[in-house]
Coordinates of C-alpha atoms and ligand atoms in Angstrom, one line a residue:
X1 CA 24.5 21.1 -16.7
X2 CA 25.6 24.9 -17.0
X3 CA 22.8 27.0 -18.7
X4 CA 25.2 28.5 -21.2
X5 CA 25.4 25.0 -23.0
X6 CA 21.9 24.1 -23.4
X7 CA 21.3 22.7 -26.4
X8 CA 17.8 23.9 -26.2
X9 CA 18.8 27.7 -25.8
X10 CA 21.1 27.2 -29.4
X11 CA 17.5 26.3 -30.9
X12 CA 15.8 29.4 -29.5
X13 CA 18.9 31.5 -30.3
X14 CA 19.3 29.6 -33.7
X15 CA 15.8 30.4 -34.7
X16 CA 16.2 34.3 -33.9
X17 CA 19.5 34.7 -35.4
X18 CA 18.3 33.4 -39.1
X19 CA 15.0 35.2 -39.0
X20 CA 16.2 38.2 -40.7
X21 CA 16.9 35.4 -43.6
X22 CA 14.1 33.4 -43.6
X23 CA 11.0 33.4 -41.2
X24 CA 11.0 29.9 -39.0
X25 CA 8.9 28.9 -36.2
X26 CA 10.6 25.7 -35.1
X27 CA 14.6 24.7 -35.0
X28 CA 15.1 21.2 -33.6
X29 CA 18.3 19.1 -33.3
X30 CA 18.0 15.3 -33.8
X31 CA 20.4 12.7 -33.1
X32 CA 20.3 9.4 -35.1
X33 CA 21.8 6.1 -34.4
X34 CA 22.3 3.6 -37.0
X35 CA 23.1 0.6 -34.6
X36 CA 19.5 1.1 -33.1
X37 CA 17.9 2.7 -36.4
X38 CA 16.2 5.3 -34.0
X39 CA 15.8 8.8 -34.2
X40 CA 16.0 10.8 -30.5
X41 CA 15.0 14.5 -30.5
X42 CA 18.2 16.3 -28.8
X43 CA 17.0 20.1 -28.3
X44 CA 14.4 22.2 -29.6
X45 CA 13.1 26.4 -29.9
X46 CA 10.0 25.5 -28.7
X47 CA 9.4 23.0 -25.6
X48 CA 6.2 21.7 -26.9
X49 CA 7.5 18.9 -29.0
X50 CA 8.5 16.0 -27.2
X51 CA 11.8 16.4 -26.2
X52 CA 13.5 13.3 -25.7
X53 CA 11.2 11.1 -27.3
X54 CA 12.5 8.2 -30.1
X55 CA 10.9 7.4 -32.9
X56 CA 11.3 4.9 -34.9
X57 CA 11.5 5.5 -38.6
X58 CA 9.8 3.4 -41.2
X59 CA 11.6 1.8 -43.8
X60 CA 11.7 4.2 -46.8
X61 CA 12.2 7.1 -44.2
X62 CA 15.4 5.2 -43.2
X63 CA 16.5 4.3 -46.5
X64 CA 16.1 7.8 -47.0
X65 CA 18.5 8.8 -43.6
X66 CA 20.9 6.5 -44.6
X67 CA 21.4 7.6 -48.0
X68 CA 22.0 11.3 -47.2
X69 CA 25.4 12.2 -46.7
X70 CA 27.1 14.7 -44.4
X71 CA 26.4 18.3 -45.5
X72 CA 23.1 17.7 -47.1
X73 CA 21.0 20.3 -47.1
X74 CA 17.7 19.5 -48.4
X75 CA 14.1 21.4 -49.1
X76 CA 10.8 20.4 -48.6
X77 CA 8.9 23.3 -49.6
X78 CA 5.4 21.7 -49.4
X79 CA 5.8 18.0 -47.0
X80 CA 3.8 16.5 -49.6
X81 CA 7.1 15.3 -51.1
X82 CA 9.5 14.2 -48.0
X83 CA 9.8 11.0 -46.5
X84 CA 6.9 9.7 -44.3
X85 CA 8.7 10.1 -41.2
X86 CA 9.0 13.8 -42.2
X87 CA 5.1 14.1 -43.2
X88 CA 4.2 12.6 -39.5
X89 CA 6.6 15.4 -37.8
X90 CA 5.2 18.0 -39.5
X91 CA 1.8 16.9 -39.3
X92 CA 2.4 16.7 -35.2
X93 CA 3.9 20.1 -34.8
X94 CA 1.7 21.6 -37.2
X95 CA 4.4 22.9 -39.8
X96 CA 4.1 22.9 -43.6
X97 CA 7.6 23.0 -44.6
X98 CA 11.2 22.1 -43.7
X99 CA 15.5 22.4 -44.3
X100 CA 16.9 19.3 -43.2
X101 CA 20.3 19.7 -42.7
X102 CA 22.7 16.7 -41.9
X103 CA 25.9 17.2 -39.9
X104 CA 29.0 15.3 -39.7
X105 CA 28.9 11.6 -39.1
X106 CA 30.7 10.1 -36.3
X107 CA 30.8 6.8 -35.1
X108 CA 27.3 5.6 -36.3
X109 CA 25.6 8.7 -35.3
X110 CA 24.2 11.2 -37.6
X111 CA 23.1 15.2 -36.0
X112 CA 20.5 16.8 -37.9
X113 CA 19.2 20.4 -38.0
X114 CA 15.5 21.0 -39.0
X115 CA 14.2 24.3 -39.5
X116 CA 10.5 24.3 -40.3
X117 CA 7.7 26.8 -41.2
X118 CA 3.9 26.6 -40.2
X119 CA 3.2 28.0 -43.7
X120 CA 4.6 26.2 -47.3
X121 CA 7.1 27.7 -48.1
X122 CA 8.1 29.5 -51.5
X123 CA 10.4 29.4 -54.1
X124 CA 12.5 32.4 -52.2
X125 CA 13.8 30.0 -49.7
X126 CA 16.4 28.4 -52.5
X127 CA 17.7 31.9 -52.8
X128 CA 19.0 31.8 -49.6
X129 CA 20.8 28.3 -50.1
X130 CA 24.8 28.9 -49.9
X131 CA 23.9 31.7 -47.0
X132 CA 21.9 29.1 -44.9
X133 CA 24.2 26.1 -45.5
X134 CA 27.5 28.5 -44.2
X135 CA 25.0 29.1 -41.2
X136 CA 24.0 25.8 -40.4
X137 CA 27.5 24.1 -40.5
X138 CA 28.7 27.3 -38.2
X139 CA 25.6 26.0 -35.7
X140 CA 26.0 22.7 -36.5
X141 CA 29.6 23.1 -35.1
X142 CA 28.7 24.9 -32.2
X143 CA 26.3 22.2 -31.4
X144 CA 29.0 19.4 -31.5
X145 CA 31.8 21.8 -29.3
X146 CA 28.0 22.1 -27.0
X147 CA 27.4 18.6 -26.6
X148 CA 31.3 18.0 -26.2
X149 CA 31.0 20.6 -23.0
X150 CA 28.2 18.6 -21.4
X151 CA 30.1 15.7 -22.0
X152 CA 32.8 17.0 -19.4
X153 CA 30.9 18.3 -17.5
X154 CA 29.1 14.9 -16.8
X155 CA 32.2 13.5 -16.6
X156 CA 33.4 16.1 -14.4
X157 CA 30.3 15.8 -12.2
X158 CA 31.0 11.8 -12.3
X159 CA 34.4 12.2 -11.1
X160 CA 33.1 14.5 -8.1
X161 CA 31.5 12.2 -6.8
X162 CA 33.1 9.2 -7.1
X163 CA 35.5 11.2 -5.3
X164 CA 32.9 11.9 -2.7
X165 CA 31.7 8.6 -2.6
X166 CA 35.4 6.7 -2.5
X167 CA 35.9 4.8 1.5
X168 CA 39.2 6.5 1.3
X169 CA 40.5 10.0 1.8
X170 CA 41.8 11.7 -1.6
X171 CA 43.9 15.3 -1.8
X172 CA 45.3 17.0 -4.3
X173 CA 47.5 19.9 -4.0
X174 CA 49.0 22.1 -6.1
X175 CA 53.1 23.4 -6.9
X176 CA 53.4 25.4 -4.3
X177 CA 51.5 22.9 -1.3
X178 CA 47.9 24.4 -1.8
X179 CA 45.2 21.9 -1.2
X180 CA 42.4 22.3 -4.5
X181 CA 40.8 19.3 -3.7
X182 CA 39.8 16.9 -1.2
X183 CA 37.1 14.4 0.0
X184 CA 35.0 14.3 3.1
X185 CA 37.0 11.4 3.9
X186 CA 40.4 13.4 3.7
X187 CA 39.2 16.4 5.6
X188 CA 37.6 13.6 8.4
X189 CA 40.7 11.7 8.5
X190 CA 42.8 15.3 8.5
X191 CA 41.0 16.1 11.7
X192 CA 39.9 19.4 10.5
X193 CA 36.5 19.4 11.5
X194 CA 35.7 22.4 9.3
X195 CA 33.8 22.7 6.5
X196 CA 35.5 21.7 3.1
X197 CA 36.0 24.8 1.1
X198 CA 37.5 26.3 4.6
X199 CA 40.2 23.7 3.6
X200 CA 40.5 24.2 0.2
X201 CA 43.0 26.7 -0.5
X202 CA 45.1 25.8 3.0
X203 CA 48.2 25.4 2.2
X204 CA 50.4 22.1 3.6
X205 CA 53.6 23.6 3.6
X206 CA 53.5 26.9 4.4
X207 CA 50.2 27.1 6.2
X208 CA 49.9 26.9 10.0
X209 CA 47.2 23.9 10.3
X210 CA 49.5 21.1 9.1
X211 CA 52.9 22.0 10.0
X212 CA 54.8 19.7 11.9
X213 CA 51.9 16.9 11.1
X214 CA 53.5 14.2 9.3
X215 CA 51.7 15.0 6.0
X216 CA 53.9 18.1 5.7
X217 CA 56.8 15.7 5.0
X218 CA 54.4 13.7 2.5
X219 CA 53.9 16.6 0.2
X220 CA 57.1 18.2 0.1
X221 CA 58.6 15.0 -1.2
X222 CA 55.8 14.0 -3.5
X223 CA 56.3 17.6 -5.4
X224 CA 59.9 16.9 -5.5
X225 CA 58.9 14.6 -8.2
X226 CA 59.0 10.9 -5.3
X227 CA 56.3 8.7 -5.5
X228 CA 55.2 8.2 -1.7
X229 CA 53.9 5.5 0.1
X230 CA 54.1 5.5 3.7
X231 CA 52.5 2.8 5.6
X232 CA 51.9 3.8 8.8
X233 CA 52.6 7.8 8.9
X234 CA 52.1 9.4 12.1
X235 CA 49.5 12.4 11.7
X236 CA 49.3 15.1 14.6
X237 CA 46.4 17.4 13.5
X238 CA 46.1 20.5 14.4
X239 CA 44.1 20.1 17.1
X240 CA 46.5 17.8 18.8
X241 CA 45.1 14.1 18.0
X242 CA 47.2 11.4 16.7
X243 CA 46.4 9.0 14.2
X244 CA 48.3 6.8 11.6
X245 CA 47.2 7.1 7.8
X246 CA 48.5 5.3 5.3
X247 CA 49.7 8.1 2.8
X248 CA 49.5 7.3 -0.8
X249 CA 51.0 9.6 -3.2
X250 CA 52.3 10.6 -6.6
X251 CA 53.5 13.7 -8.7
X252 CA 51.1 14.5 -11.5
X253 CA 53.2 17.0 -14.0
X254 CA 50.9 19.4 -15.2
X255 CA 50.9 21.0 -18.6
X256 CA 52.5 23.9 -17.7
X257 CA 55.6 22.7 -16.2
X258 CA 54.6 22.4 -12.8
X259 CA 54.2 19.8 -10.3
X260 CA 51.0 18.7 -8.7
X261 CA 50.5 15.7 -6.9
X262 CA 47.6 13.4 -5.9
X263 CA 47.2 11.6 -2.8
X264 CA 45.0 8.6 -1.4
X265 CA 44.6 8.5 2.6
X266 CA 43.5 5.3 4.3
X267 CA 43.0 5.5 8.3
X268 CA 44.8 2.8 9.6
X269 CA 44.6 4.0 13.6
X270 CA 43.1 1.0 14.5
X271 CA 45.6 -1.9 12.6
X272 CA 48.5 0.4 14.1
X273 CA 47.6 0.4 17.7
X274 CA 46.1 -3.7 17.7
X275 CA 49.2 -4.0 15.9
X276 CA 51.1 -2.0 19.1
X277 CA 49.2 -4.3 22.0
X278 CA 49.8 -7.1 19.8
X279 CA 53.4 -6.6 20.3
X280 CA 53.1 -5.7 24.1
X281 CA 51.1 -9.1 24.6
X282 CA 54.2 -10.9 22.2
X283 CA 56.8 -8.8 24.6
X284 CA 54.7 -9.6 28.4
X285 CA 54.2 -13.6 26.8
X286 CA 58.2 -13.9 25.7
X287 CA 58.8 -12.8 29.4
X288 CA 56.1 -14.9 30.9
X289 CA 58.1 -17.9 29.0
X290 CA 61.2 -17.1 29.6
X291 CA 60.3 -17.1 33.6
X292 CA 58.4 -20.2 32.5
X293 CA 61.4 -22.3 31.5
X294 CA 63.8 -20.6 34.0
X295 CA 60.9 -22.2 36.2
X296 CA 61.2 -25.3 34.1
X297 CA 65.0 -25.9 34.5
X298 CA 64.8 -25.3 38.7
X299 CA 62.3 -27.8 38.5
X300 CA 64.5 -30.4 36.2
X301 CA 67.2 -29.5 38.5
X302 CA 65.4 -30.0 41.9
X303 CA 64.5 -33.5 40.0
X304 CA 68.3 -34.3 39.6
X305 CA 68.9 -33.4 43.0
X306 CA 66.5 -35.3 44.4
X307 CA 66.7 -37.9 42.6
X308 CA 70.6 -38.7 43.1
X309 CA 70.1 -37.8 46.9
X310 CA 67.2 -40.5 47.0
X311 CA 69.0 -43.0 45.2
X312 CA 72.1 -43.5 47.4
X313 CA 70.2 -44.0 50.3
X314 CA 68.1 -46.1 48.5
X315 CA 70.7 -48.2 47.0
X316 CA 72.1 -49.5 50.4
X317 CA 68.5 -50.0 51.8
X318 CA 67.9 -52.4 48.8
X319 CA 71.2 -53.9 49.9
X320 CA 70.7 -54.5 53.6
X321 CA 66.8 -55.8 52.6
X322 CA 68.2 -58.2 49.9
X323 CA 70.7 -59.7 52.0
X324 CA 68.5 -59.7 55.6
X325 CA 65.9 -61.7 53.1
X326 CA 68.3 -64.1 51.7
X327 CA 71.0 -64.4 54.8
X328 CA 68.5 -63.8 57.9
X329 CA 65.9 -65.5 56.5
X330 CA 65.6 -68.6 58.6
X331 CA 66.5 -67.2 61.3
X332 CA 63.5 -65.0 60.8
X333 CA 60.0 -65.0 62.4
X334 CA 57.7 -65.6 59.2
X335 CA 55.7 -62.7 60.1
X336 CA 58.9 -60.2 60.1
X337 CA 59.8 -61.7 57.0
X338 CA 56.6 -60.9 55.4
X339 CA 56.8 -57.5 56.8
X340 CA 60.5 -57.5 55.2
X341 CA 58.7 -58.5 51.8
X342 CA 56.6 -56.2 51.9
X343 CA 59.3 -53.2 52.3
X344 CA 61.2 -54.3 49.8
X345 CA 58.7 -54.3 47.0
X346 CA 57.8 -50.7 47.9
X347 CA 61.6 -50.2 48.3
X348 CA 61.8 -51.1 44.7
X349 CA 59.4 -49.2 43.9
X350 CA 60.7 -45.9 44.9
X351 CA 64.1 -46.7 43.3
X352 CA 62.4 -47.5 39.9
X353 CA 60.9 -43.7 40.2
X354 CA 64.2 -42.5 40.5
X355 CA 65.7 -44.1 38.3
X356 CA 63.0 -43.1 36.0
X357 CA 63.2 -38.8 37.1
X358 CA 66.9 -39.8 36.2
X359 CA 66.9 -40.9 32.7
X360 CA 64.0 -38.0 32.5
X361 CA 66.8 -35.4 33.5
X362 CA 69.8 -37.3 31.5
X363 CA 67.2 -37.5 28.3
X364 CA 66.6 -33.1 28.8
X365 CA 70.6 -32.6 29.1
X366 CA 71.0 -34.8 26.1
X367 CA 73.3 -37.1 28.8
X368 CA 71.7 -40.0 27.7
X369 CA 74.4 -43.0 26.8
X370 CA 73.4 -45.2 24.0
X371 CA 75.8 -47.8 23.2
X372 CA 75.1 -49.4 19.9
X373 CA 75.6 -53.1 18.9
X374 CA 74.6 -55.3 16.4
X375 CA 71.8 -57.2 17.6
X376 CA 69.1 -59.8 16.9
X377 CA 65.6 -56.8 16.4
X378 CA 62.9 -60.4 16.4
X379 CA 64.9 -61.2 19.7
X380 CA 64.7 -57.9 21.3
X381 CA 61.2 -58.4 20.9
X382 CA 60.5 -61.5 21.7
X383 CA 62.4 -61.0 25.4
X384 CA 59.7 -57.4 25.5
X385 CA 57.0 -59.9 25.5
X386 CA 57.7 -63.0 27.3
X387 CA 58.6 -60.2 29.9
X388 CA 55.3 -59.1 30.0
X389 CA 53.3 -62.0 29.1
X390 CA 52.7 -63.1 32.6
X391 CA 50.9 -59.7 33.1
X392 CA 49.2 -60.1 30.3
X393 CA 47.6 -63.8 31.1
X394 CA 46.5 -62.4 34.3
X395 CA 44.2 -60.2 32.7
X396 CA 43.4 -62.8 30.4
X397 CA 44.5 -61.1 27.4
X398 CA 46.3 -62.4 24.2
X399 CA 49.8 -61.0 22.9
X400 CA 50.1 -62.0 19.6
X401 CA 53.6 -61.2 17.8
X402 CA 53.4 -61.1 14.2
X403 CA 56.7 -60.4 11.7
X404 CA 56.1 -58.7 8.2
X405 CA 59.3 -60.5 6.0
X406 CA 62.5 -61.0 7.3
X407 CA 63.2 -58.7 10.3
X408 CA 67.0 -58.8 10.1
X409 CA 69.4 -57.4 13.4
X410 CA 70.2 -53.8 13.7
X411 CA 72.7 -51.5 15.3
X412 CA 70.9 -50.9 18.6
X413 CA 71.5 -50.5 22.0
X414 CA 69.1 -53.8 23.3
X415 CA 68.9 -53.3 27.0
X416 CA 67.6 -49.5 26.4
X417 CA 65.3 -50.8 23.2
X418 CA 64.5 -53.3 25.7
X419 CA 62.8 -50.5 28.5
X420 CA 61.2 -48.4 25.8
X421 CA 59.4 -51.3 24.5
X422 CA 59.0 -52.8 27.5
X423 CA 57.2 -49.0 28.8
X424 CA 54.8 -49.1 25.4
X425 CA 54.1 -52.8 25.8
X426 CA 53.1 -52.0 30.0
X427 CA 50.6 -49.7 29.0
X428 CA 48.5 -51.9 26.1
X429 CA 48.4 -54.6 28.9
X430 CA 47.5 -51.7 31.5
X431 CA 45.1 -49.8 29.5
X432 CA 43.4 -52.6 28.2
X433 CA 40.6 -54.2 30.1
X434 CA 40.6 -57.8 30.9
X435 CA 39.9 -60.5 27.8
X436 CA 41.8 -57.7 25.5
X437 CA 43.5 -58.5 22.4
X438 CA 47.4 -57.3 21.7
X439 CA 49.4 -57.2 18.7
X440 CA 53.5 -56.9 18.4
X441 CA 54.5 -56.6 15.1
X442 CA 57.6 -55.8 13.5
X443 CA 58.6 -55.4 9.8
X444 CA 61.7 -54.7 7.7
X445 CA 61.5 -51.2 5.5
X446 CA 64.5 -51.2 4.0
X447 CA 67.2 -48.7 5.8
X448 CA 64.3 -48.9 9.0
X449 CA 62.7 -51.3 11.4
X450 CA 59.1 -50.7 11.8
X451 CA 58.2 -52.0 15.1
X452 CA 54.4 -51.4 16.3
X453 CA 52.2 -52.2 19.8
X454 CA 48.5 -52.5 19.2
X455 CA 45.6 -53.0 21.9
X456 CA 41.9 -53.1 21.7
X457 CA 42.0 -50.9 25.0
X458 CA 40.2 -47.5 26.0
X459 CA 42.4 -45.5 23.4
X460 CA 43.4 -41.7 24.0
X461 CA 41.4 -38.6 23.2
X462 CA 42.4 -36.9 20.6
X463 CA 43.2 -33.3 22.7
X464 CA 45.8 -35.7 24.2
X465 CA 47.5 -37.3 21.5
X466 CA 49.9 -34.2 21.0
X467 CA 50.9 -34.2 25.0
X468 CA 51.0 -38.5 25.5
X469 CA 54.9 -38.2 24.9
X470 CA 55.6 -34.9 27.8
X471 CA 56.8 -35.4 30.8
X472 CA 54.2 -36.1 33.7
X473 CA 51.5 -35.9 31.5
X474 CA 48.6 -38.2 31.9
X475 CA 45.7 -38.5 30.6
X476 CA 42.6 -37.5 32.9
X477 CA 39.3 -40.1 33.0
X478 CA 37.1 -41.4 35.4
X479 CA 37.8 -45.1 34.3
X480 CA 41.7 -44.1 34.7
X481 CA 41.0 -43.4 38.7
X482 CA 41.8 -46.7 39.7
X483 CA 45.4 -46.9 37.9
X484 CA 46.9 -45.1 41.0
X485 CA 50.7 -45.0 40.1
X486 CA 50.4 -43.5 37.0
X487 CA 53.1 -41.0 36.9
X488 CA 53.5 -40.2 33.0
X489 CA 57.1 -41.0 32.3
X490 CA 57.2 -44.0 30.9
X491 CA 56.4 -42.6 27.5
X492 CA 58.9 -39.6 27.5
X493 CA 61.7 -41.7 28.0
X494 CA 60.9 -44.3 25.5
X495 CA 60.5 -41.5 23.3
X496 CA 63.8 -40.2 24.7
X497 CA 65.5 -43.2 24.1
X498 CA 64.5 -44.2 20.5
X499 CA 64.9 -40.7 19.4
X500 CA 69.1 -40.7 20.6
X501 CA 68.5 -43.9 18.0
X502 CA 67.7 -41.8 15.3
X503 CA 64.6 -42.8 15.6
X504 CA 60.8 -41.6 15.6
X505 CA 58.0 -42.8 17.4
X506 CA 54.3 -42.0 17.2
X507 CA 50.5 -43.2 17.9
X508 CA 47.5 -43.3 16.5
X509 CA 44.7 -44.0 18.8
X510 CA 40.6 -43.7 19.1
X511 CA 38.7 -43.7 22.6
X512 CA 37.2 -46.8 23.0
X513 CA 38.7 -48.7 20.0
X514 CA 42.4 -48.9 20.9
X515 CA 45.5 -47.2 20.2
X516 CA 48.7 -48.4 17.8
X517 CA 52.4 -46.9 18.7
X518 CA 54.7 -46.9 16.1
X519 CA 58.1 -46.8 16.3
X520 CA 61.0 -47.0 13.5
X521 CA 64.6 -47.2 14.0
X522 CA 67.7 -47.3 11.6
X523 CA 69.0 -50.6 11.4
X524 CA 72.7 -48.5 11.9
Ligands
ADP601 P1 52.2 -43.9 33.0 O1 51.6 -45.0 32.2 O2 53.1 -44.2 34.0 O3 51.2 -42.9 33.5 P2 53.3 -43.1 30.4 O4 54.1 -41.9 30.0 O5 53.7 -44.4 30.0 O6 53.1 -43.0 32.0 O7 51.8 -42.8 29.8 C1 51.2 -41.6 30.0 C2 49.7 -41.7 29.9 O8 49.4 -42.1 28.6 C3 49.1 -42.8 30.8 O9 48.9 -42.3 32.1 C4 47.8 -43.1 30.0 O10 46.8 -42.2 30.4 C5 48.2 -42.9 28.6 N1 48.5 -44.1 27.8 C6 49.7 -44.6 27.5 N2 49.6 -45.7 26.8 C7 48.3 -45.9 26.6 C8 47.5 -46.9 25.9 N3 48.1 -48.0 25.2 N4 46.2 -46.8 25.9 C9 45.6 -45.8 26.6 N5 46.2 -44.8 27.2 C10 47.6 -44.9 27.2

């Protein structure tokens, strides 16, 4: 608070200035407030009585208050006759008589002026009435414009330093690019590395320091009357460093005509150059997959290649095998024939494998044929299981087929419906121990056949669920070592072939508990 408004000093300076017309010892300057019925004392000429201190009035003393009105100026020659609350003052500063003089009311709040004499006073006081009253209202006035001051200047002083304490940078410049304030934050994020009033008065435009920076642009634009906000503004301080602020800023018009403007700074170095490597790691990873599925395609293509090369050869050694076993075969030495049997399991084998890596490679050109035909769905199923029921029995497991209301036929292509479900079915036998239990179901849904494939086998983790259906993928587990031509395909083209049905197909499994594939098809 600036000397030249205390309240205090009026008192002193009050008390002076009305002694040539009448002789006072004390001037104090009360405030009171009717919503707490207190009375605080404000200022006074002499620092002994509590400053500061509230009293509460009693009741007639308030009564009293309350019922004076603004410009009352009243006398109490000899304190016998004023209000209690009056009598206790006096009797505590050690003064005989007072003038109370009330000020203007304002918003529950009452100002009063008491001027008060260690001696009684006289008559002669009353002479002096109109002269004091005209004084009083020209203090009391004074007081209020006082009080008014301090108020801004609080407020002022509150502003400072929530300015200080703001996490962000804040400038303000003037017309003509002068800098006439700024936060530690700014001058930090600025780069100026100078005390603060060394950068007060720099001016952005035509001064040396931020030329060329970035924020140059900033200003020039705000006091053309734009509202700024630029994200990620590239800031060169002087001393060469670059950073990125995010530059807030508007034009404040100013009373006389002229433009200032206002600005918020946040450093965003650090989101701009993650951001930066975040799009060289996007840039080196769009490149490592794109070498990835160039890699991907050789290998699809190596597949093909091998593949058809494989099966030719293939195709006339199952030939010359089938018809040495059937047309040489009694002319054969059992043991050679065995041998021969023996061959052409393996034989069949291989060409299954190709055939397999074939409809693998047709399924990722989208070469895959389906020919559709209207054909008995309970059927289809039915041949899926009595194909595999033999397997089954010799692991001593049960297939039971169940049918949810009428299954009717559907436009499918049966023989390839036939190898997907015959793939799905394989593994419940296969990854079901011995004793197991195995449901086919199928249902009607309207515009969809619901066709599922439960088991009570060792399920799938979960972290492979998502993967089951990609090529070559299989799942990893000790109890799994033992299933030696695993080779992960079987599910991909199932998957391949329902889906060129329209269809979707899907699983829900639990280690240890089983696993239930679904599959739905449109019945056209
Ligand atoms: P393959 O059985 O020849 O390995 P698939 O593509 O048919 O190829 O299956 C991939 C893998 O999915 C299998 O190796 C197996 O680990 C797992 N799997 C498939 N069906 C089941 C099932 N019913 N229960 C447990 N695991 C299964």
């Amino acid at each position: 608070m600036q000397d030249s408004y205390d309240t205090s000093k009026l008192c002193t300076i009050l008390r002076s200035e009305m002694t040539p017309l009448l002789k006072s010892d004390l001037v104090l300057f009360f405030r009171y407030r009717r919503d707490s019925a207190s009375i605080e004392l404000l200022a006074s000429s002499d620092p002994t009585p509590h400053l500061g201190s509230i009293a509460a009035p009693d009741q007639s003393s308030l009564e009293w208050i309350e019922g004076l009105v603004d410009d009352d100026l009243m006398w109490f020659p000899d304190l016998g006759s004023a209000p209690l609350l009056l009598q206790e003052w006096g009797k505590s500063w050690n003064v005989s008589s007072m003038a109370v003089f009330f000020g203007s009311e304002a918003d529950d709040i009452k100002d009063m002026i008491i001027i008060s004499r260690k001696e009684k006073q006289d008559e002669s006081w009353k002479k002096i009435d109109g002269e004091l009253l005209e004084f009083l209202r020209g203090a009391m006035f004074v007081l209020e414009i006082y009080y008014l001051i301090n108020e801004i200047d609080k407020m002022k002083t509150d502003i400072q330093s929530v300015f200080g304490l703001a996490p962000v940078g804040i400038i303000m410049v003037d017309s003509t690019g002068m800098i006439i304030n700024a936060n530690k934050h700014a001058i930090s994020m600025l780069g100026c590395g100078i005390p603060l009033d060394d950068v007060i008065g720099d001016n952005i435009l035509s001064g040396n320091r931020f030329k060329g920076s970035g924020l140059d642009e900033v200003v020039r634009k705000t006091l053309g009357g734009e509202e700024t906000d630029t994200e990620n503004m590239r800031y060169k301080s002087s001393s060469g460093r670059i950073c990125y602020l995010h530059a807030r800023m508007q034009p404040v018009p100013m009373m006389s005509g002229k433009m200032h403007a206002i600005g918020v700074l946040a450093d965003v170095t650090q989101r701009v150059r993650l951001q930066q490597q975040l799009e060289r790691s996007y840039q080196t990873l769009t490149e490592a997959f794109q070498e990835l599925q160039r890699v991907d395609k050789m290998k699809t293509r190596f597949i093909d290649v091998v593949s058809h090369e494989l099966r030719t050869p293939l195709t006339v050694m199952r030939g010359y095998l089938e018809l040495l076993s059937s047309e040489y075969k009694e002319k054969m030495d059992p043991k050679v024939l065995s041998k021969l049997q023996t061959i052409k399991v393996n034989t069949d084998r291989l060409y299954d494998i190709v055939e397999s890596m074939l409809d693998v490679a047709r399924i990722e050109k989208g070469a895959m044929e389906i020919t559709k035909q209207e054909s008995s769905v309970r059927a289809l199923v039915e041949g899926v299981v009595s194909s595999q029921r033999p397997l089954a029995q010799e692991k001593h497991q049960e297939i039971d087929v169940v049918t949810i209301g009428e299954v009717s036929s559907a436009r499918i292509d049966a023989k390839k419906l036939h190898d997907a479900l015959k793939n799905i079915l394989n593994n419940a036998i296969r990854y079901t121990p011995e004793g197991g239990k195995i449901q086919v179901g199928m249902a009607d849904e309207g515009k969809m056949i619901h066709i599922w494939i439960r088991d009570n086998g060792i399920g799938i983790p979960l972290s492979d669920l998502e993967k089951i259906f990609d090529r070559f993928h299989i799942v990893v587990a000790k109890e799994l070592s033992h299933q030696v031509d695993r080779m992960g395909l079987g599910l991909p083209i199932s998957k391949g072939i329902i889906e060129n049905h329209g269809g979707k197909i899907w699983v829900e499994s639990e280690p240890d508990k089983g696993s239930i594939f679904h599959i739905k098809i449109p019945k056209d």
